JSON list of C-alpha atoms in Angstrom, two decimals:
[
{"chain": "A", "resi": 8, "resn": "MET", "atom": "CA", "xyz": [0.42, 0.08, -0.04]},
{"chain": "A", "resi": 9, "resn": "ALA", "atom": "CA", "xyz": [1.17, 3.55, -1.31]},
{"chain": "A", "resi": 10, "resn": "GLN", "atom": "CA", "xyz": [2.00, 6.34, 1.32]},
{"chain": "A", "resi": 11, "resn": "PRO", "atom": "CA", "xyz": [-0.86, 8.85, 1.99]},
{"chain": "A", "resi": 12, "resn": "GLN", "atom": "CA", "xyz": [0.54, 11.71, 0.42]},
{"chain": "A", "resi": 13, "resn": "ILE", "atom": "CA", "xyz": [-0.31, 14.28, 3.13]},
{"chain": "A", "resi": 14, "resn": "THR", "atom": "CA", "xyz": [0.98, 18.25, 3.40]},
{"chain": "A", "resi": 15, "resn": "ALA", "atom": "CA", "xyz": [0.20, 21.26, 5.91]},
{"chain": "A", "resi": 16, "resn": "ASP", "atom": "CA", "xyz": [-2.92, 22.12, 3.16]},
{"chain": "A", "resi": 17, "resn": "THR", "atom": "CA", "xyz": [-4.24, 18.56, 3.73]},
{"chain": "A", "resi": 18, "resn": "LYS", "atom": "CA", "xyz": [-8.13, 18.69, 5.02]},
{"chain": "A", "resi": 19, "resn": "MET", "atom": "CA", "xyz": [-8.67, 16.73, 8.15]},
{"chain": "A", "resi": 20, "resn": "GLY", "atom": "CA", "xyz": [-11.44, 15.12, 6.78]},
{"chain": "A", "resi": 21, "resn": "ASP", "atom": "CA", "xyz": [-9.25, 13.80, 3.88]},
{"chain": "A", "resi": 22, "resn": "ILE", "atom": "CA", "xyz": [-6.61, 13.06, 6.55]},
{"chain": "A", "resi": 23, "resn": "MET", "atom": "CA", "xyz": [-9.31, 10.78, 8.46]},
{"chain": "A", "resi": 24, "resn": "ASP", "atom": "CA", "xyz": [-9.93, 8.94, 5.22]},
{"chain": "A", "resi": 25, "resn": "ALA", "atom": "CA", "xyz": [-6.39, 8.21, 4.06]},
{"chain": "A", "resi": 26, "resn": "LEU", "atom": "CA", "xyz": [-5.46, 7.15, 7.19]},
{"chain": "A", "resi": 27, "resn": "PRO", "atom": "CA", "xyz": [-7.77, 5.04, 9.48]},
{"chain": "A", "resi": 28, "resn": "GLY", "atom": "CA", "xyz": [-6.43, 5.87, 12.86]},
{"chain": "A", "resi": 29, "resn": "ALA", "atom": "CA", "xyz": [-5.37, 9.26, 12.56]},
{"chain": "A", "resi": 30, "resn": "ARG", "atom": "CA", "xyz": [-8.30, 10.12, 14.69]},
{"chain": "A", "resi": 31, "resn": "ARG", "atom": "CA", "xyz": [-6.48, 7.65, 17.60]},
{"chain": "A", "resi": 32, "resn": "ALA", "atom": "CA", "xyz": [-2.55, 8.91, 16.91]},
{"chain": "A", "resi": 33, "resn": "LEU", "atom": "CA", "xyz": [-3.59, 12.56, 16.78]},
{"chain": "A", "resi": 34, "resn": "PHE", "atom": "CA", "xyz": [-5.88, 12.15, 20.27]},
{"chain": "A", "resi": 35, "resn": "ALA", "atom": "CA", "xyz": [-3.17, 9.92, 21.72]},
{"chain": "A", "resi": 36, "resn": "ARG", "atom": "CA", "xyz": [0.35, 12.28, 21.23]},
{"chain": "A", "resi": 37, "resn": "TYR", "atom": "CA", "xyz": [-1.79, 15.58, 21.06]},
{"chain": "A", "resi": 38, "resn": "HIS", "atom": "CA", "xyz": [-5.05, 15.46, 23.01]},
{"chain": "A", "resi": 39, "resn": "LEU", "atom": "CA", "xyz": [-6.31, 16.28, 19.24]},
{"chain": "A", "resi": 40, "resn": "GLY", "atom": "CA", "xyz": [-9.85, 14.83, 18.33]},
{"chain": "A", "resi": 41, "resn": "GLY", "atom": "CA", "xyz": [-11.30, 13.08, 20.92]},
{"chain": "A", "resi": 42, "resn": "CYS", "atom": "CA", "xyz": [-14.20, 15.55, 22.38]},
{"chain": "A", "resi": 43, "resn": "SER", "atom": "CA", "xyz": [-15.19, 18.89, 21.52]},
{"chain": "A", "resi": 44, "resn": "SER", "atom": "CA", "xyz": [-12.72, 21.06, 23.14]},
{"chain": "A", "resi": 45, "resn": "CYS", "atom": "CA", "xyz": [-10.03, 19.73, 20.75]},
{"chain": "A", "resi": 46, "resn": "ALA", "atom": "CA", "xyz": [-12.49, 19.22, 18.09]},
{"chain": "A", "resi": 47, "resn": "PHE", "atom": "CA", "xyz": [-11.52, 19.51, 14.30]},
{"chain": "A", "resi": 48, "resn": "SER", "atom": "CA", "xyz": [-13.79, 20.10, 11.00]},
{"chain": "A", "resi": 49, "resn": "ASN", "atom": "CA", "xyz": [-13.54, 18.23, 7.88]},
{"chain": "A", "resi": 50, "resn": "ASP", "atom": "CA", "xyz": [-12.62, 21.01, 5.95]},
{"chain": "A", "resi": 51, "resn": "GLU", "atom": "CA", "xyz": [-10.24, 22.46, 8.50]},
{"chain": "A", "resi": 52, "resn": "THR", "atom": "CA", "xyz": [-6.56, 21.97, 6.64]},
{"chain": "A", "resi": 53, "resn": "LEU", "atom": "CA", "xyz": [-3.65, 20.39, 8.90]},
{"chain": "A", "resi": 54, "resn": "ALA", "atom": "CA", "xyz": [-1.82, 23.36, 9.15]},
{"chain": "A", "resi": 55, "resn": "GLU", "atom": "CA", "xyz": [-5.29, 25.43, 11.06]},
{"chain": "A", "resi": 56, "resn": "LEU", "atom": "CA", "xyz": [-5.59, 22.64, 13.43]},
{"chain": "A", "resi": 57, "resn": "CYS", "atom": "CA", "xyz": [-1.58, 22.48, 14.09]},
{"chain": "A", "resi": 58, "resn": "LEU", "atom": "CA", "xyz": [-2.11, 26.90, 14.44]},
{"chain": "A", "resi": 59, "resn": "ARG", "atom": "CA", "xyz": [-4.96, 26.58, 16.52]},
{"chain": "A", "resi": 60, "resn": "ALA", "atom": "CA", "xyz": [-2.87, 23.62, 18.93]},
{"chain": "A", "resi": 61, "resn": "GLU", "atom": "CA", "xyz": [-0.44, 25.81, 20.72]},
{"chain": "A", "resi": 62, "resn": "ASN", "atom": "CA", "xyz": [1.56, 25.80, 16.68]},
{"chain": "A", "resi": 63, "resn": "LEU", "atom": "CA", "xyz": [2.08, 22.36, 16.61]},
{"chain": "A", "resi": 64, "resn": "PRO", "atom": "CA", "xyz": [4.71, 21.92, 13.74]},
{"chain": "A", "resi": 65, "resn": "VAL", "atom": "CA", "xyz": [3.03, 20.62, 10.67]},
{"chain": "A", "resi": 66, "resn": "ASP", "atom": "CA", "xyz": [6.15, 18.26, 9.55]},
{"chain": "A", "resi": 67, "resn": "GLU", "atom": "CA", "xyz": [6.39, 16.72, 13.23]},
{"chain": "A", "resi": 68, "resn": "VAL", "atom": "CA", "xyz": [2.63, 16.14, 13.05]},
{"chain": "A", "resi": 69, "resn": "ILE", "atom": "CA", "xyz": [2.51, 14.79, 9.42]},
{"chain": "A", "resi": 70, "resn": "ALA", "atom": "CA", "xyz": [5.84, 12.21, 10.60]},
{"chain": "A", "resi": 71, "resn": "HIS", "atom": "CA", "xyz": [3.56, 11.13, 13.93]},
{"chain": "A", "resi": 72, "resn": "LEU", "atom": "CA", "xyz": [0.47, 10.72, 11.50]},
{"chain": "A", "resi": 73, "resn": "LEU", "atom": "CA", "xyz": [2.85, 7.98, 8.59]},
{"chain": "A", "resi": 74, "resn": "ASP", "atom": "CA", "xyz": [4.53, 6.49, 11.54]},
{"chain": "A", "resi": 75, "resn": "SER", "atom": "CA", "xyz": [1.05, 5.80, 13.36]},
{"chain": "A", "resi": 76, "resn": "HIS", "atom": "CA", "xyz": [-0.63, 4.46, 9.79]},
{"chain": "A", "resi": 77, "resn": "GLN", "atom": "CA", "xyz": [2.38, 1.91, 9.05]},
{"chain": "A", "resi": 78, "resn": "HIS", "atom": "CA", "xyz": [2.00, 0.56, 12.79]},
{"chain": "A", "resi": 79, "resn": "ASP", "atom": "CA", "xyz": [-1.91, 0.33, 12.39]},
{"chain": "A", "resi": 80, "resn": "LEU", "atom": "CA", "xyz": [-1.09, -1.27, 8.87]},
{"chain": "A", "resi": 81, "resn": "ALA", "atom": "CA", "xyz": [-0.14, -4.56, 10.73]},
{"chain": "A", "resi": 82, "resn": "MET", "atom": "CA", "xyz": [-3.26, -4.58, 12.20]},
{"chain": "A", "resi": 83, "resn": "LEU", "atom": "CA", "xyz": [-4.73, -4.66, 9.16]},
{"chain": "A", "resi": 84, "resn": "VAL", "atom": "CA", "xyz": [-6.10, -7.92, 6.68]},
{"chain": "A", "resi": 85, "resn": "GLU", "atom": "CA", "xyz": [-7.43, -7.26, 3.50]},
{"chain": "A", "resi": 86, "resn": "PRO", "atom": "CA", "xyz": [-11.01, -8.98, 2.72]},
{"chain": "A", "resi": 87, "resn": "VAL", "atom": "CA", "xyz": [-10.16, -11.25, 0.19]},
{"chain": "A", "resi": 88, "resn": "ASP", "atom": "CA", "xyz": [-6.87, -12.89, 2.84]},
{"chain": "A", "resi": 89, "resn": "ALA", "atom": "CA", "xyz": [-9.31, -13.09, 5.76]},
{"chain": "A", "resi": 90, "resn": "LYS", "atom": "CA", "xyz": [-11.98, -15.11, 3.01]},
{"chain": "A", "resi": 91, "resn": "THR", "atom": "CA", "xyz": [-8.92, -17.11, 2.63]},
{"chain": "A", "resi": 92, "resn": "ARG", "atom": "CA", "xyz": [-8.31, -17.16, 6.48]},
{"chain": "A", "resi": 93, "resn": "LEU", "atom": "CA", "xyz": [-11.77, -17.71, 7.43]},
{"chain": "A", "resi": 94, "resn": "ASP", "atom": "CA", "xyz": [-11.57, -20.97, 4.99]},
{"chain": "A", "resi": 95, "resn": "SER", "atom": "CA", "xyz": [-9.06, -22.47, 6.27]},
{"chain": "A", "resi": 96, "resn": "SER", "atom": "CA", "xyz": [-8.68, -25.62, 9.02]},
{"chain": "A", "resi": 97, "resn": "ALA", "atom": "CA", "xyz": [-7.99, -22.87, 11.74]},
{"chain": "A", "resi": 98, "resn": "PRO", "atom": "CA", "xyz": [-10.12, -20.17, 10.94]},
{"chain": "A", "resi": 99, "resn": "PRO", "atom": "CA", "xyz": [-9.52, -16.96, 13.13]},
{"chain": "A", "resi": 100, "resn": "ARG", "atom": "CA", "xyz": [-12.94, -15.55, 15.07]},
{"chain": "A", "resi": 101, "resn": "LEU", "atom": "CA", "xyz": [-15.15, -13.12, 13.18]},
{"chain": "A", "resi": 102, "resn": "ILE", "atom": "CA", "xyz": [-16.40, -11.01, 15.36]},
{"chain": "A", "resi": 103, "resn": "ASP", "atom": "CA", "xyz": [-18.95, -8.06, 13.79]},
{"chain": "A", "resi": 104, "resn": "ILE", "atom": "CA", "xyz": [-18.90, -5.16, 15.66]},
{"chain": "A", "resi": 105, "resn": "ARG", "atom": "CA", "xyz": [-21.23, -2.89, 14.56]},
{"chain": "A", "resi": 106, "resn": "THR", "atom": "CA", "xyz": [-24.76, -2.18, 15.63]},
{"chain": "A", "resi": 107, "resn": "ARG", "atom": "CA", "xyz": [-27.09, -4.91, 16.45]},
{"chain": "A", "resi": 108, "resn": "GLU", "atom": "CA", "xyz": [-29.55, -3.98, 13.68]},
{"chain": "A", "resi": 109, "resn": "GLU", "atom": "CA", "xyz": [-27.09, -3.71, 11.43]},
{"chain": "A", "resi": 110, "resn": "PHE", "atom": "CA", "xyz": [-25.64, -7.20, 11.99]},
{"chain": "A", "resi": 111, "resn": "GLU", "atom": "CA", "xyz": [-29.13, -8.57, 12.06]},
{"chain": "A", "resi": 112, "resn": "ALA", "atom": "CA", "xyz": [-29.70, -6.99, 8.70]},
{"chain": "A", "resi": 113, "resn": "VAL", "atom": "CA", "xyz": [-26.70, -8.23, 7.12]},
{"chain": "A", "resi": 114, "resn": "ALA", "atom": "CA", "xyz": [-23.79, -10.08, 8.24]},
{"chain": "A", "resi": 115, "resn": "VAL", "atom": "CA", "xyz": [-21.43, -12.27, 6.75]},
{"chain": "A", "resi": 116, "resn": "PRO", "atom": "CA", "xyz": [-22.01, -15.72, 7.27]},
{"chain": "A", "resi": 117, "resn": "GLY", "atom": "CA", "xyz": [-19.72, -17.56, 10.86]},
{"chain": "A", "resi": 118, "resn": "SER", "atom": "CA", "xyz": [-19.34, -13.44, 11.91]},
{"chain": "A", "resi": 119, "resn": "GLU", "atom": "CA", "xyz": [-20.31, -13.15, 15.61]},
{"chain": "A", "resi": 120, "resn": "PHE", "atom": "CA", "xyz": [-22.14, -10.22, 17.01]},
{"chain": "A", "resi": 121, "resn": "PHE", "atom": "CA", "xyz": [-20.04, -8.25, 19.50]},
{"chain": "A", "resi": 122, "resn": "THR", "atom": "CA", "xyz": [-21.72, -8.48, 23.19]},
{"chain": "A", "resi": 123, "resn": "GLN", "atom": "CA", "xyz": [-20.46, -7.78, 26.94]},
{"chain": "A", "resi": 124, "resn": "GLU", "atom": "CA", "xyz": [-20.49, -12.08, 27.51]},
{"chain": "A", "resi": 125, "resn": "LEU", "atom": "CA", "xyz": [-18.75, -12.18, 23.99]},
{"chain": "A", "resi": 126, "resn": "GLN", "atom": "CA", "xyz": [-15.99, -9.61, 25.17]},
{"chain": "A", "resi": 127, "resn": "GLN", "atom": "CA", "xyz": [-15.30, -11.35, 28.64]},
{"chain": "A", "resi": 128, "resn": "GLN", "atom": "CA", "xyz": [-15.26, -14.78, 26.73]},
{"chain": "A", "resi": 129, "resn": "LEU", "atom": "CA", "xyz": [-12.79, -13.42, 24.93]},
{"chain": "A", "resi": 130, "resn": "PHE", "atom": "CA", "xyz": [-10.69, -11.44, 27.29]},
{"chain": "A", "resi": 131, "resn": "ALA", "atom": "CA", "xyz": [-10.49, -14.59, 29.85]},
{"chain": "A", "resi": 132, "resn": "GLY", "atom": "CA", "xyz": [-9.92, -17.17, 26.71]},
{"chain": "A", "resi": 133, "resn": "ASP", "atom": "CA", "xyz": [-6.53, -18.30, 24.92]},
{"chain": "A", "resi": 134, "resn": "PRO", "atom": "CA", "xyz": [-4.60, -14.94, 24.21]},
{"chain": "A", "resi": 135, "resn": "ALA", "atom": "CA", "xyz": [-2.78, -16.75, 21.18]},
{"chain": "A", "resi": 136, "resn": "THR", "atom": "CA", "xyz": [-6.83, -16.66, 19.58]},
{"chain": "A", "resi": 137, "resn": "VAL", "atom": "CA", "xyz": [-6.94, -15.57, 15.91]},
{"chain": "A", "resi": 138, "resn": "VAL", "atom": "CA", "xyz": [-9.87, -12.77, 16.01]},
{"chain": "A", "resi": 139, "resn": "PHE", "atom": "CA", "xyz": [-10.69, -10.63, 13.01]},
{"chain": "A", "resi": 140, "resn": "LEU", "atom": "CA", "xyz": [-12.98, -7.70, 13.38]},
{"chain": "A", "resi": 141, "resn": "ILE", "atom": "CA", "xyz": [-15.44, -6.24, 10.78]},
{"chain": "A", "resi": 142, "resn": "ASP", "atom": "CA", "xyz": [-17.33, -3.21, 11.24]},
{"chain": "A", "resi": 143, "resn": "HIS", "atom": "CA", "xyz": [-19.33, -1.52, 8.67]},
{"chain": "A", "resi": 144, "resn": "THR", "atom": "CA", "xyz": [-16.60, 0.49, 6.86]},
{"chain": "A", "resi": 145, "resn": "GLY", "atom": "CA", "xyz": [-13.66, -0.22, 8.58]},
{"chain": "A", "resi": 146, "resn": "ARG", "atom": "CA", "xyz": [-13.45, 3.03, 10.53]},
{"chain": "A", "resi": 147, "resn": "ASN", "atom": "CA", "xyz": [-14.00, 2.21, 13.98]},
{"chain": "A", "resi": 148, "resn": "ALA", "atom": "CA", "xyz": [-12.66, -1.75, 13.72]},
{"chain": "A", "resi": 149, "resn": "LEU", "atom": "CA", "xyz": [-8.72, -0.47, 13.75]},
{"chain": "A", "resi": 150, "resn": "ASP", "atom": "CA", "xyz": [-9.49, 1.37, 17.78]},
{"chain": "A", "resi": 151, "resn": "MET", "atom": "CA", "xyz": [-10.91, -1.56, 18.51]},
{"chain": "A", "resi": 152, "resn": "VAL", "atom": "CA", "xyz": [-8.29, -3.88, 17.26]},
{"chain": "A", "resi": 153, "resn": "ALA", "atom": "CA", "xyz": [-5.99, -1.94, 19.52]},
{"chain": "A", "resi": 154, "resn": "TRP", "atom": "CA", "xyz": [-8.33, -2.08, 22.60]},
{"chain": "A", "resi": 155, "resn": "PHE", "atom": "CA", "xyz": [-8.15, -5.60, 22.10]},
{"chain": "A", "resi": 156, "resn": "ARG", "atom": "CA", "xyz": [-4.84, -5.86, 21.79]},
{"chain": "A", "resi": 157, "resn": "GLY", "atom": "CA", "xyz": [-4.16, -3.93, 24.95]},
{"chain": "A", "resi": 158, "resn": "HIS", "atom": "CA", "xyz": [-6.25, -6.48, 27.00]},
{"chain": "A", "resi": 159, "resn": "GLY", "atom": "CA", "xyz": [-3.73, -9.52, 25.70]},
{"chain": "A", "resi": 160, "resn": "LEU", "atom": "CA", "xyz": [-5.60, -10.29, 22.50]},
{"chain": "A", "resi": 161, "resn": "LYS", "atom": "CA", "xyz": [-2.36, -9.75, 20.56]},
{"chain": "A", "resi": 162, "resn": "GLU", "atom": "CA", "xyz": [-3.41, -11.34, 17.24]},
{"chain": "A", "resi": 163, "resn": "THR", "atom": "CA", "xyz": [-6.57, -9.33, 16.52]},
{"chain": "A", "resi": 164, "resn": "TYR", "atom": "CA", "xyz": [-6.78, -7.81, 12.83]},
{"chain": "A", "resi": 165, "resn": "ALA", "atom": "CA", "xyz": [-8.94, -5.47, 11.92]},
{"chain": "A", "resi": 166, "resn": "ILE", "atom": "CA", "xyz": [-10.65, -6.11, 8.77]},
{"chain": "A", "resi": 167, "resn": "THR", "atom": "CA", "xyz": [-10.10, -2.86, 5.93]},
{"chain": "A", "resi": 168, "resn": "GLY", "atom": "CA", "xyz": [-13.04, -1.22, 4.47]},
{"chain": "A", "resi": 169, "resn": "GLY", "atom": "CA", "xyz": [-15.26, -3.63, 7.18]},
{"chain": "A", "resi": 170, "resn": "ILE", "atom": "CA", "xyz": [-18.62, -5.46, 5.58]},
{"chain": "A", "resi": 171, "resn": "ASP", "atom": "CA", "xyz": [-18.84, -2.84, 2.82]},
{"chain": "A", "resi": 172, "resn": "ALA", "atom": "CA", "xyz": [-14.92, -3.84, 1.27]},
{"chain": "A", "resi": 173, "resn": "TRP", "atom": "CA", "xyz": [-16.48, -7.61, 1.86]},
{"chain": "A", "resi": 174, "resn": "SER", "atom": "CA", "xyz": [-19.62, -7.07, 0.07]},
{"chain": "A", "resi": 175, "resn": "ARG", "atom": "CA", "xyz": [-17.56, -5.49, -2.91]},
{"chain": "A", "resi": 176, "resn": "ASP", "atom": "CA", "xyz": [-14.58, -7.65, -2.48]},
{"chain": "A", "resi": 177, "resn": "VAL", "atom": "CA", "xyz": [-15.85, -11.19, -1.61]},
{"chain": "A", "resi": 178, "resn": "ASP", "atom": "CA", "xyz": [-18.96, -11.92, -1.32]},
{"chain": "A", "resi": 179, "resn": "LYS", "atom": "CA", "xyz": [-21.62, -9.52, -3.38]},
{"chain": "A", "resi": 180, "resn": "SER", "atom": "CA", "xyz": [-24.72, -11.47, -2.37]},
{"chain": "A", "resi": 181, "resn": "LEU", "atom": "CA", "xyz": [-24.52, -9.72, 1.15]},
{"chain": "A", "resi": 182, "resn": "PRO", "atom": "CA", "xyz": [-26.55, -5.98, 0.39]},
{"chain": "A", "resi": 183, "resn": "ARG", "atom": "CA", "xyz": [-24.34, -2.35, 0.50]},
{"chain": "A", "resi": 184, "resn": "TYR", "atom": "CA", "xyz": [-25.91, 0.28, 2.96]},
{"chain": "A", "resi": 185, "resn": "ARG", "atom": "CA", "xyz": [-25.25, 3.44, 4.59]},
{"chain": "A", "resi": 186, "resn": "VAL", "atom": "CA", "xyz": [-26.13, 4.52, 7.52]},
{"chain": "A", "resi": 187, "resn": "GLU", "atom": "CA", "xyz": [-28.08, 7.65, 7.94]},
{"chain": "A", "resi": 188, "resn": "MET", "atom": "CA", "xyz": [-27.28, 9.69, 11.24]},
{"chain": "A", "resi": 189, "resn": "GLU", "atom": "CA", "xyz": [-29.33, 12.57, 12.71]}
]
C-alpha cells in the first residue's frame, strides 16, 4: 500500500479517510480530535489545526501520523485475505462490532455479534486466539483492535473497509448500505 501524501494544506476529512487511525494518533499524542474542546472539522486544514493547537510543528504532526499509519497497517487484513484465512482448517474468530440492527440486517456468514458476554469470554480465553473484527466501513474496527490488543489479544486484526468492502470484494450477495445519522 502506497504511503498517503499529506501536506499542511490537506483537509482533516481527507486525512481521516486516508489514515483510518489518524484520530486516535492525534488524540494520543496531541489531545486533538477526541472531544468537543479539541475537535476539528473535516474542512479544516492540518496547518490550521496545528496553528490553533498551540502552533504545533506541522512536519512533526505529519511524521507522527505517517508513523502511526505504518503501525496500523500491521493490524489490518484485506477482505480477500481474511476470507482465505476464515476458510482454512484453523479459522480465526470473526467478530462483528456493528450495531445489533446492522448485524441482523446483513452479516458475514459465521460472524459473531459482539456482546458484553462475548467480550468477557474472549478476554478470559486463550491470548493466542486469532480474531478478525469487522465493522461497517473500517473506521471503527482499527480502534477496537488496539483495545483488544491492549487487553492481551495480540492476534487481533481489523478487516480493511469493513463489511462494505467485504460485500464488494468477497461476497457480492451481501447488500451494501449506508447508515443515516440524524
